[in-house]
């Protein structure tokens, strides 16, 4: 069974940062959805999505 932790980070023009951490594909989906709404509201400069996966057991 694979374990995946997703970290999404966005930087905004005004220097503010927003982050979301979740587990698995659902975490990634909701994280990107959340950032999508925030980006639309604040105007995003750039967004980074990283996924670190490791095998357990």
mmCIF file of C-alpha atoms in Angstrom:
data_model
loop_
_atom_site.group_PDB
_atom_site.id
_atom_site.type_symbol
_atom_site.label_atom_id
_atom_site.label_comp_id
_atom_site.label_asym_id
_atom_site.label_seq_id
_atom_site.Cartn_x
_atom_site.Cartn_y
_atom_site.Cartn_z
ATOM 1 C CA UNK A 1 0.000 0.000 0.000
ATOM 2 C CA UNK A 2 1.360 3.409 -0.933
ATOM 3 C CA UNK A 3 1.236 6.459 1.284
ATOM 4 C CA UNK A 4 1.201 9.877 -0.327
ATOM 5 C CA UNK A 5 1.391 13.240 1.382
ATOM 6 C CA UNK A 6 0.622 16.269 -0.750
ATOM 7 C CA UNK A 7 1.867 19.794 -0.110
ATOM 8 C CA UNK A 8 0.517 22.675 -2.136
ATOM 9 C CA UNK A 9 1.963 26.154 -1.804
ATOM 10 C CA UNK A 10 0.975 29.355 -3.556
ATOM 11 C CA UNK A 11 2.670 32.756 -3.533
ATOM 12 C CA UNK A 12 0.640 35.905 -4.129
ATOM 13 C CA UNK A 13 1.529 39.301 -5.503
ATOM 14 C CA UNK A 14 1.174 40.918 -2.098
ATOM 15 C CA UNK A 15 3.669 38.458 -0.599
ATOM 16 C CA UNK A 16 1.129 36.377 1.276
ATOM 17 C CA UNK A 17 1.364 32.616 1.189
ATOM 18 C CA UNK A 18 -1.314 29.944 1.343
ATOM 19 C CA UNK A 19 -0.656 26.294 1.956
ATOM 20 C CA UNK A 20 -2.613 23.092 2.100
ATOM 21 C CA UNK A 21 -1.521 19.653 3.244
ATOM 22 C CA UNK A 22 -3.467 16.488 2.582
ATOM 23 C CA UNK A 23 -3.079 12.745 2.233
ATOM 24 C CA UNK A 24 -3.657 10.748 -0.903
ATOM 25 C CA UNK A 25 -5.350 11.722 -4.177
ATOM 26 C CA UNK A 26 -8.298 13.235 -2.293
ATOM 27 C CA UNK A 27 -5.943 15.542 -0.407
ATOM 28 C CA UNK A 28 -4.396 16.689 -3.659
ATOM 29 C CA UNK A 29 -7.788 17.226 -5.272
ATOM 30 C CA UNK A 30 -9.224 19.284 -2.426
ATOM 31 C CA UNK A 31 -5.955 21.137 -1.960
ATOM 32 C CA UNK A 32 -5.859 22.255 -5.584
ATOM 33 C CA UNK A 33 -9.561 23.107 -5.452
ATOM 34 C CA UNK A 34 -8.991 25.230 -2.343
ATOM 35 C CA UNK A 35 -6.028 26.998 -3.901
ATOM 36 C CA UNK A 36 -7.984 27.534 -7.111
ATOM 37 C CA UNK A 37 -10.624 29.504 -5.228
ATOM 38 C CA UNK A 38 -8.016 31.444 -3.259
ATOM 39 C CA UNK A 39 -5.959 32.189 -6.366
ATOM 40 C CA UNK A 40 -9.007 33.520 -8.181
ATOM 41 C CA UNK A 41 -9.740 35.813 -5.248
ATOM 42 C CA UNK A 42 -6.219 37.106 -4.584
ATOM 43 C CA UNK A 43 -4.429 36.824 -7.917
ATOM 44 C CA UNK A 44 -1.705 34.231 -7.808
ATOM 45 C CA UNK A 45 1.884 34.790 -8.894
ATOM 46 C CA UNK A 46 2.821 31.132 -8.966
ATOM 47 C CA UNK A 47 1.739 27.852 -7.465
ATOM 48 C CA UNK A 48 3.725 24.744 -6.653
ATOM 49 C CA UNK A 49 2.331 21.284 -6.029
ATOM 50 C CA UNK A 50 4.580 18.534 -4.742
ATOM 51 C CA UNK A 51 3.849 14.967 -3.820
ATOM 52 C CA UNK A 52 6.157 12.847 -1.708
ATOM 53 C CA UNK A 53 5.262 9.189 -1.767
ATOM 54 C CA UNK A 54 6.828 6.276 0.073
ATOM 55 C CA UNK A 55 6.041 2.621 0.385
ATOM 56 C CA UNK A 56 4.980 1.391 3.786
ATOM 57 C CA UNK A 57 5.490 -2.194 4.913
#
